[in-house]
PDB file of C-alpha atoms in Angstrom:
ATOM      1  CA  MET Y   1     217.721 347.125  54.177  1.00 77.00           C
ATOM      2  CA  PHE Y   2     216.408 345.346  50.275  1.00 79.00           C
ATOM      3  CA  GLU Y   3     220.325 344.552  49.558  1.00 85.00           C
ATOM      4  CA  VAL Y   4     219.785 342.889  53.025  1.00 85.00           C
ATOM      5  CA  LEU Y   5     216.403 340.879  52.622  1.00 84.00           C
ATOM      6  CA  ASP Y   6     218.184 340.111  49.422  1.00 87.00           C
ATOM      7  CA  ALA Y   7     220.992 338.796  51.222  1.00 89.00           C
ATOM      8  CA  LEU Y   8     219.324 336.946  53.242  1.00 87.00           C
ATOM      9  CA  HIS Y   9     217.254 335.184  50.573  1.00 87.00           C
ATOM     10  CA  ILE Y  10     213.843 336.952  51.392  1.00 84.00           C
ATOM     11  CA  LYS Y  11     212.199 337.719  48.213  1.00 79.00           C
ATOM     12  CA  ASN Y  12     208.370 337.510  49.517  1.00 78.00           C
ATOM     13  CA  GLY Y  13     206.719 338.674  51.971  1.00 83.00           C
ATOM     14  CA  PRO Y  14     206.880 341.208  55.039  1.00 88.00           C
ATOM     15  CA  GLY Y  15     210.706 341.969  55.061  1.00 86.00           C
ATOM     16  CA  HIS Y  16     211.838 344.530  59.064  1.00 86.00           C
ATOM     17  CA  GLY Y  17     214.480 345.817  59.893  1.00 88.00           C
ATOM     18  CA  GLU Y  18     215.524 347.868  62.381  1.00 90.00           C
ATOM     19  CA  VAL Y  19     218.360 350.406  62.343  1.00 91.00           C
ATOM     20  CA  LYS Y  20     219.649 352.153  65.703  1.00 93.00           C
ATOM     21  CA  TRP Y  21     222.430 355.234  65.293  1.00 92.00           C
ATOM     22  CA  CYS Y  22     225.934 355.004  67.169  1.00 94.00           C
ATOM     23  CA  ALA Y  23     227.675 358.230  69.554  1.00 94.00           C
ATOM     24  CA  ASP Y  24     229.831 357.937  66.225  1.00 96.00           C
ATOM     25  CA  GLY Y  25     227.558 359.147  64.349  1.00 94.00           C
ATOM     26  CA  ARG Y  26     226.888 355.755  61.786  1.00 94.00           C
ATOM     27  CA  PRO Y  27     224.297 353.005  61.403  1.00 92.00           C
ATOM     28  CA  CYS Y  28     224.070 349.715  63.083  1.00 92.00           C
ATOM     29  CA  LEU Y  29     221.962 347.540  61.564  1.00 91.00           C
ATOM     30  CA  VAL Y  30     220.605 345.637  64.928  1.00 91.00           C
ATOM     31  CA  GLU Y  31     218.059 343.682  63.294  1.00 90.00           C
ATOM     32  CA  VAL Y  32     216.191 342.252  59.929  1.00 89.00           C
ATOM     33  CA  GLY Y  33     214.090 339.274  59.376  1.00 84.00           C
ATOM     34  CA  SER Y  34     210.934 338.023  57.158  1.00 87.00           C
ATOM     35  CA  ARG Y  35     208.176 339.888  59.398  1.00 89.00           C
ATOM     36  CA  CYS Y  36     206.451 342.257  59.592  1.00 88.00           C
ATOM     37  CA  HIS Y  37     207.103 345.243  62.236  1.00 87.00           C
ATOM     38  CA  GLY Y  38     206.102 344.832  65.991  1.00 85.00           C
ATOM     39  CA  ALA Y  39     204.719 346.777  68.313  1.00 85.00           C
ATOM     40  CA  GLU Y  40     201.224 345.338  68.862  1.00 86.00           C
ATOM     41  CA  GLY Y  41     200.400 347.065  65.330  1.00 88.00           C
ATOM     42  CA  MET Y  42     200.137 350.197  66.873  1.00 89.00           C
ATOM     43  CA  TRP Y  43     201.303 351.708  63.449  1.00 91.00           C
ATOM     44  CA  ILE Y  44     198.924 350.573  61.233  1.00 94.00           C
ATOM     45  CA  PRO Y  45     196.598 353.337  61.068  1.00 92.00           C
ATOM     46  CA  VAL Y  46     199.984 355.339  60.883  1.00 93.00           C
ATOM     47  CA  ALA Y  47     200.839 353.889  57.515  1.00 93.00           C
ATOM     48  CA  ASP Y  48     197.255 353.314  56.148  1.00 94.00           C
ATOM     49  CA  GLU Y  49     196.711 357.261  56.642  1.00 93.00           C
ATOM     50  CA  VAL Y  50     201.407 357.540  55.387  1.00 94.00           C
ATOM     51  CA  TYR Y  51     200.775 354.905  52.499  1.00 91.00           C
ATOM     52  CA  GLY Y  52     197.181 354.231  51.527  1.00 91.00           C
ATOM     53  CA  TYR Y  53     198.164 350.813  52.849  1.00 92.00           C
ATOM     54  CA  ASN Y  54     200.213 348.188  55.228  1.00 93.00           C
ATOM     55  CA  GLN Y  55     202.446 345.109  55.780  1.00 91.00           C
ATOM     56  CA  VAL Y  56     199.800 343.467  57.096  1.00 94.00           C
ATOM     57  CA  SER Y  57     197.214 343.771  54.664  1.00 93.00           C
ATOM     58  CA  ALA Y  58     199.348 343.332  51.812  1.00 91.00           C
ATOM     59  CA  THR Y  59     200.819 340.299  52.829  1.00 91.00           C
ATOM     60  CA  LEU Y  60     197.550 339.076  53.571  1.00 92.00           C
ATOM     61  CA  ASP Y  61     196.533 340.010  49.970  1.00 92.00           C
ATOM     62  CA  ALA Y  62     199.062 338.596  48.421  1.00 89.00           C
ATOM     63  CA  TYR Y  63     198.031 335.057  50.115  1.00 89.00           C
ATOM     64  CA  THR Y  64     194.526 335.500  49.531  1.00 94.00           C
ATOM     65  CA  ASP Y  65     193.514 337.811  46.430  1.00 92.00           C
ATOM     66  CA  ALA Y  66     196.367 337.883  43.738  1.00 87.00           C
ATOM     67  CA  THR Y  67     194.341 339.931  41.698  1.00 91.00           C
ATOM     68  CA  ALA Y  68     194.185 342.634  44.163  1.00 89.00           C
ATOM     69  CA  TYR Y  69     198.076 342.543  45.908  1.00 88.00           C
ATOM     70  CA  LYS Y  70     199.068 343.108  41.740  1.00 88.00           C
ATOM     71  CA  ASP Y  71     196.323 346.224  42.052  1.00 88.00           C
ATOM     72  CA  ASP Y  72     199.002 348.737  41.390  1.00 87.00           C
ATOM     73  CA  ALA Y  73     196.614 351.380  42.211  1.00 86.00           C
ATOM     74  CA  LYS Y  74     196.520 349.897  45.520  1.00 88.00           C
ATOM     75  CA  TYR Y  75     199.331 348.521  46.451  1.00 87.00           C
ATOM     76  CA  PRO Y  76     202.107 350.839  44.012  1.00 86.00           C
ATOM     77  CA  PRO Y  77     205.811 349.649  42.998  1.00 82.00           C
ATOM     78  CA  LYS Y  78     208.401 351.063  44.733  1.00 78.00           C
ATOM     79  CA  PRO Y  79     209.344 353.508  45.299  1.00 73.00           C
ATOM     80  CA  VAL Y  80     205.819 354.378  47.214  1.00 82.00           C
ATOM     81  CA  THR Y  81     204.713 358.189  46.760  1.00 86.00           C
ATOM     82  CA  ARG Y  82     204.096 359.147  50.099  1.00 90.00           C
ATOM     83  CA  LYS Y  83     199.600 360.659  50.923  1.00 91.00           C
ATOM     84  CA  ALA Y  84     200.876 361.788  54.204  1.00 92.00           C
ATOM     85  CA  TYR Y  85     203.176 362.181  57.044  1.00 92.00           C
ATOM     86  CA  GLY Y  86     203.344 359.681  60.498  1.00 92.00           C
ATOM     87  CA  CYS Y  87     205.291 358.932  63.207  1.00 90.00           C
ATOM     88  CA  ALA Y  88     204.549 356.485  66.349  1.00 88.00           C
ATOM     89  CA  LYS Y  89     205.633 357.877  69.087  1.00 86.00           C
ATOM     90  CA  MET Y  90     207.047 355.339  72.059  1.00 85.00           C
ATOM     91  CA  LEU Y  91     208.168 357.651  75.141  1.00 84.00           C
ATOM     92  CA  ILE Y  92     210.570 355.850  77.365  1.00 84.00           C
ATOM     93  CA  SER Y  93     211.612 357.477  81.058  1.00 86.00           C
ATOM     94  CA  HIS Y  94     214.821 356.861  82.603  1.00 90.00           C
ATOM     95  CA  VAL Y  95     214.491 357.436  85.887  1.00 90.00           C
ATOM     96  CA  ARG Y  96     213.443 354.457  88.391  1.00 93.00           C
ATOM     97  CA  GLY Y  97     210.829 355.364  91.071  1.00 95.00           C
ATOM     98  CA  ASP Y  98     206.993 354.990  91.744  1.00 95.00           C
ATOM     99  CA  PHE Y  99     204.571 356.937  89.151  1.00 93.00           C
ATOM    100  CA  GLU Y 100     202.749 359.678  90.634  1.00 93.00           C
ATOM    101  CA  GLY Y 101     200.405 360.222  87.777  1.00 92.00           C
ATOM    102  CA  PHE Y 102     200.251 362.168  83.721  1.00 92.00           C
ATOM    103  CA  ASN Y 103     199.563 366.005  83.413  1.00 94.00           C
ATOM    104  CA  ALA Y 104     196.492 365.288  82.818  1.00 94.00           C
ATOM    105  CA  ALA Y 105     196.658 369.347  80.954  1.00 97.00           C
ATOM    106  CA  ALA Y 106     199.601 368.045  78.867  1.00 95.00           C
ATOM    107  CA  LEU Y 107     197.527 364.974  77.628  1.00 94.00           C
ATOM    108  CA  ALA Y 108     194.595 366.867  76.787  1.00 96.00           C
ATOM    109  CA  GLU Y 109     196.612 369.243  74.867  1.00 97.00           C
ATOM    110  CA  VAL Y 110     198.051 366.436  72.598  1.00 94.00           C
ATOM    111  CA  LYS Y 111     194.630 364.767  71.750  1.00 95.00           C
ATOM    112  CA  ALA Y 112     193.377 368.162  70.847  1.00 97.00           C
ATOM    113  CA  MET Y 113     195.698 367.971  68.287  1.00 94.00           C
ATOM    114  CA  LYS Y 114     194.522 367.488  64.374  1.00 91.00           C
ATOM    115  CA  SER Y 115     197.230 365.068  63.947  1.00 88.00           C
ATOM    116  CA  PHE Y 116     196.425 363.442  67.250  1.00 90.00           C
ATOM    117  CA  ARG Y 117     195.239 359.238  66.402  1.00 87.00           C
ATOM    118  CA  ALA Y 118     195.459 357.437  69.480  1.00 88.00           C
ATOM    119  CA  LEU Y 119     197.122 356.766  72.698  1.00 89.00           C
ATOM    120  CA  GLU Y 120     197.786 353.661  75.174  1.00 88.00           C
ATOM    121  CA  LEU Y 121     198.928 354.489  78.696  1.00 88.00           C
ATOM    122  CA  PHE Y 122     200.217 351.050  80.314  1.00 89.00           C
ATOM    123  CA  LEU Y 123     201.149 352.601  84.088  1.00 90.00           C
ATOM    124  CA  LYS Y 124     198.671 354.129  86.543  1.00 93.00           C
ATOM    125  CA  PRO Y 125     199.559 355.774  89.387  1.00 94.00           C
ATOM    126  CA  GLY Y 126     201.626 354.260  91.985  1.00 95.00           C
ATOM    127  CA  ASP Y 127     203.315 351.667  89.739  1.00 95.00           C
ATOM    128  CA  LYS Y 128     206.746 351.497  89.482  1.00 94.00           C
ATOM    129  CA  ILE Y 129     208.954 352.700  87.091  1.00 91.00           C
TER     130      ILE Y 129
END
């Protein structure tokens, strides 16, 4: 990914890339650009726990607090060592119909997990899928 950013002359600031795996098992570069990861920032708490910082805080410090940005304790040089493992999961339905509702017992089980951090639900009963 760094080679692609270099080829695009993106030297400073956040970089975002998206790679998908093809059916034949090969990776395919879908998107790359000079921006933070999107998804309405839902990944920020995950990045904070995994790395101790995130692209948004690093970018803000780079522009507003050079001393903090150059602090290797706050923003260690690459490669960064993970402090934990994390994942932001988005579930997508591949069927059409009327949404009947969520399985309350399953949601309660997920929310009770030690690793659970947050949940955003974008459907309500009766919505079209």
